[in-house]
Amino acid sequence: MSFVEFQEAGPSLPPSVFDDKAEFIRVVRRGVPGVVIRDAIHSMGESRELRELFITLLETTSGNLHRYYKRAALSRADSEEVLDTLRMLHHACEVFDDLATTRDWLTCPIPALAGETPLALSDTFQGRKMVMEALRKIEFGEFS
């Protein structure tokens, strides 16, 4: 699945939000609609690991995650965490251009990430930065 398909199947965010830093900031300040979380999980194939990641990011429980879906706008801190995570997912979808391959890569231990899975590292800003660096290296053929 390409990101265009990911976007069509899921989150309703401005298309430029992941490439335009000013747009990213505007969306964070407005607050990301909670439904974006549900749509992202759904569009990635109802991944248990992705659901767990959002539970960790939002510091909630599995039973309370659905309450976030109903929020008109997440807090600025939650919006930034969610949007940065979606930016990483967007980039992974672009690099692999296939939903199954993207999901496999996100949930597979990667030697370049100290044997961690990309999703396991994605609960922190620094972890997402490491995942993005690995994706860029794959994109430019530095390693697979």
mmCIF file of C-alpha atoms in Angstrom:
data_model
loop_
_atom_site.group_PDB
_atom_site.id
_atom_site.type_symbol
_atom_site.label_atom_id
_atom_site.label_comp_id
_atom_site.label_asym_id
_atom_site.label_seq_id
_atom_site.Cartn_x
_atom_site.Cartn_y
_atom_site.Cartn_z
ATOM 1 C CA MET A 1 0.000 0.000 0.000
ATOM 2 C CA SER A 2 1.415 3.354 -0.954
ATOM 3 C CA PHE A 3 0.907 6.368 1.259
ATOM 4 C CA VAL A 4 -1.734 7.672 -1.134
ATOM 5 C CA GLU A 5 -3.725 4.507 -0.426
ATOM 6 C CA PHE A 6 -2.903 4.820 3.301
ATOM 7 C CA GLN A 7 -4.163 8.412 3.248
ATOM 8 C CA GLU A 8 -7.327 7.521 1.336
ATOM 9 C CA ALA A 9 -8.081 4.613 3.662
ATOM 10 C CA GLY A 10 -7.285 6.446 6.845
ATOM 11 C CA PRO A 11 -6.290 9.716 8.372
ATOM 12 C CA SER A 12 -7.933 12.858 7.052
ATOM 13 C CA LEU A 13 -5.051 15.266 7.380
ATOM 14 C CA PRO A 14 -3.780 17.883 4.937
ATOM 15 C CA PRO A 15 -1.673 16.024 2.323
ATOM 16 C CA SER A 16 1.290 18.337 2.914
ATOM 17 C CA VAL A 17 1.402 17.835 6.695
ATOM 18 C CA PHE A 18 4.303 15.372 6.582
ATOM 19 C CA ASP A 19 6.459 17.360 4.161
ATOM 20 C CA ASP A 20 5.676 20.955 5.148
ATOM 21 C CA LYS A 21 7.026 21.866 8.594
ATOM 22 C CA ALA A 22 4.776 24.928 8.875
ATOM 23 C CA GLU A 23 1.691 22.809 8.102
ATOM 24 C CA PHE A 24 2.828 20.194 10.629
ATOM 25 C CA ILE A 25 3.042 22.905 13.309
ATOM 26 C CA ARG A 26 -0.379 24.340 12.367
ATOM 27 C CA VAL A 27 -1.999 20.905 12.662
ATOM 28 C CA VAL A 28 -0.321 20.268 16.037
ATOM 29 C CA ARG A 29 -1.515 23.647 17.330
ATOM 30 C CA ARG A 30 -5.082 22.993 16.156
ATOM 31 C CA GLY A 31 -5.009 19.490 17.569
ATOM 32 C CA VAL A 32 -5.180 16.247 15.639
ATOM 33 C CA PRO A 33 -8.726 14.812 15.568
ATOM 34 C CA GLY A 34 -8.884 11.618 17.631
ATOM 35 C CA VAL A 35 -10.461 9.705 14.764
ATOM 36 C CA VAL A 36 -7.088 9.915 12.993
ATOM 37 C CA ILE A 37 -5.697 7.346 15.443
ATOM 38 C CA ARG A 38 -8.487 4.869 14.713
ATOM 39 C CA ASP A 39 -8.162 5.450 10.980
ATOM 40 C CA ALA A 40 -4.381 4.949 11.061
ATOM 41 C CA ILE A 41 -4.705 1.653 12.926
ATOM 42 C CA HIS A 42 -7.434 0.520 10.544
ATOM 43 C CA SER A 43 -5.551 1.540 7.405
ATOM 44 C CA MET A 44 -2.469 -0.387 8.549
ATOM 45 C CA GLY A 45 -4.518 -3.581 8.820
ATOM 46 C CA GLU A 46 -5.606 -3.429 12.471
ATOM 47 C CA SER A 47 -2.044 -4.086 13.625
ATOM 48 C CA ARG A 48 -1.942 -5.085 17.302
ATOM 49 C CA GLU A 49 1.563 -3.647 17.589
ATOM 50 C CA LEU A 50 0.478 -0.291 16.167
ATOM 51 C CA ARG A 51 -2.500 -0.191 18.521
ATOM 52 C CA GLU A 52 -0.143 -0.878 21.451
ATOM 53 C CA LEU A 53 2.149 1.907 20.241
ATOM 54 C CA PHE A 54 -0.685 4.450 20.311
ATOM 55 C CA ILE A 55 -1.721 3.201 23.776
ATOM 56 C CA THR A 56 1.833 3.843 24.977
ATOM 57 C CA LEU A 57 2.129 7.228 23.225
ATOM 58 C CA LEU A 58 -1.124 8.453 24.738
ATOM 59 C CA GLU A 59 -0.363 6.914 28.147
ATOM 60 C CA THR A 60 -3.741 5.219 28.258
ATOM 61 C CA THR A 61 -5.107 1.700 28.445
ATOM 62 C CA SER A 62 -6.467 -0.573 25.773
ATOM 63 C CA GLY A 63 -9.961 -0.091 27.148
ATOM 64 C CA ASN A 64 -9.690 3.700 27.059
ATOM 65 C CA LEU A 65 -8.116 4.090 23.621
ATOM 66 C CA HIS A 66 -11.537 4.262 21.974
ATOM 67 C CA ARG A 67 -12.268 7.414 24.019
ATOM 68 C CA TYR A 68 -9.445 9.170 22.188
ATOM 69 C CA TYR A 69 -11.128 8.349 18.873
ATOM 70 C CA LYS A 70 -14.081 10.534 19.886
ATOM 71 C CA ARG A 71 -12.052 13.628 20.743
ATOM 72 C CA ALA A 72 -12.470 16.593 18.425
ATOM 73 C CA ALA A 73 -8.825 17.504 19.010
ATOM 74 C CA LEU A 74 -6.014 15.897 20.965
ATOM 75 C CA SER A 75 -3.801 18.001 23.239
ATOM 76 C CA ARG A 76 -0.782 19.665 21.653
ATOM 77 C CA ALA A 77 1.588 17.131 23.209
ATOM 78 C CA ASP A 78 -0.514 14.164 22.099
ATOM 79 C CA SER A 79 -1.033 15.715 18.662
ATOM 80 C CA GLU A 80 2.696 16.103 18.147
ATOM 81 C CA GLU A 81 3.423 12.510 19.252
ATOM 82 C CA VAL A 82 0.669 11.095 17.031
ATOM 83 C CA LEU A 83 1.553 13.253 14.027
ATOM 84 C CA ASP A 84 5.265 12.445 14.296
ATOM 85 C CA THR A 85 4.389 8.740 14.444
ATOM 86 C CA LEU A 86 2.122 9.097 11.409
ATOM 87 C CA ARG A 87 4.952 10.877 9.583
ATOM 88 C CA MET A 88 7.153 7.837 10.246
ATOM 89 C CA LEU A 89 4.402 5.473 9.022
ATOM 90 C CA HIS A 90 3.916 7.677 5.955
ATOM 91 C CA HIS A 91 7.608 7.437 5.141
ATOM 92 C CA ALA A 92 7.632 3.654 5.639
ATOM 93 C CA CYS A 93 4.649 3.317 3.270
ATOM 94 C CA GLU A 94 6.463 5.433 0.688
ATOM 95 C CA VAL A 95 9.709 3.462 0.977
ATOM 96 C CA PHE A 96 8.147 -0.003 0.737
ATOM 97 C CA ASP A 97 5.074 0.898 -1.372
ATOM 98 C CA ASP A 98 3.333 -2.237 -0.099
ATOM 99 C CA LEU A 99 1.253 -2.589 3.059
ATOM 100 C CA ALA A 100 2.319 -6.162 3.861
ATOM 101 C CA THR A 101 6.021 -5.345 3.433
ATOM 102 C CA THR A 102 5.643 -2.171 5.488
ATOM 103 C CA ARG A 103 3.903 -4.036 8.335
ATOM 104 C CA ASP A 104 6.508 -6.820 8.233
ATOM 105 C CA TRP A 105 9.374 -4.335 8.405
ATOM 106 C CA LEU A 106 7.772 -2.361 11.239
ATOM 107 C CA THR A 107 7.350 -5.503 13.363
ATOM 108 C CA CYS A 108 10.600 -7.306 12.546
ATOM 109 C CA PRO A 109 13.778 -6.905 14.655
ATOM 110 C CA ILE A 110 16.253 -4.819 12.644
ATOM 111 C CA PRO A 111 20.017 -5.215 13.275
ATOM 112 C CA ALA A 112 20.618 -1.535 12.440
ATOM 113 C CA LEU A 113 18.176 -0.648 15.230
ATOM 114 C CA ALA A 114 20.077 -2.690 17.835
ATOM 115 C CA GLY A 115 17.807 -5.659 17.166
ATOM 116 C CA GLU A 116 14.658 -3.744 18.114
ATOM 117 C CA THR A 117 11.544 -3.586 15.971
ATOM 118 C CA PRO A 118 10.811 -0.170 14.451
ATOM 119 C CA LEU A 119 7.431 -0.003 16.219
ATOM 120 C CA ALA A 120 9.013 -0.842 19.589
ATOM 121 C CA LEU A 121 11.330 2.156 19.200
ATOM 122 C CA SER A 122 8.586 4.476 18.003
ATOM 123 C CA ASP A 123 7.243 5.369 21.432
ATOM 124 C CA THR A 124 9.907 8.078 21.812
ATOM 125 C CA PHE A 125 11.031 10.946 19.627
ATOM 126 C CA GLN A 126 14.603 9.617 19.496
ATOM 127 C CA GLY A 127 13.354 6.141 18.591
ATOM 128 C CA ARG A 128 11.258 7.535 15.724
ATOM 129 C CA LYS A 129 14.299 9.498 14.584
ATOM 130 C CA MET A 130 16.339 6.261 14.479
ATOM 131 C CA VAL A 131 13.574 4.538 12.487
ATOM 132 C CA MET A 132 13.427 7.456 10.027
ATOM 133 C CA GLU A 133 17.213 7.293 9.569
ATOM 134 C CA ALA A 134 16.990 3.556 8.842
ATOM 135 C CA LEU A 135 14.194 4.186 6.323
ATOM 136 C CA ARG A 136 16.287 6.847 4.567
ATOM 137 C CA LYS A 137 19.198 4.418 4.311
ATOM 138 C CA ILE A 138 16.916 1.785 2.798
ATOM 139 C CA GLU A 139 15.437 4.383 0.455
ATOM 140 C CA PHE A 140 18.877 5.349 -0.815
ATOM 141 C CA GLY A 141 20.261 1.803 -0.935
ATOM 142 C CA GLU A 142 22.700 2.066 1.955
ATOM 143 C CA PHE A 143 21.359 -1.177 3.497
ATOM 144 C CA SER A 144 18.240 -3.337 3.477
#
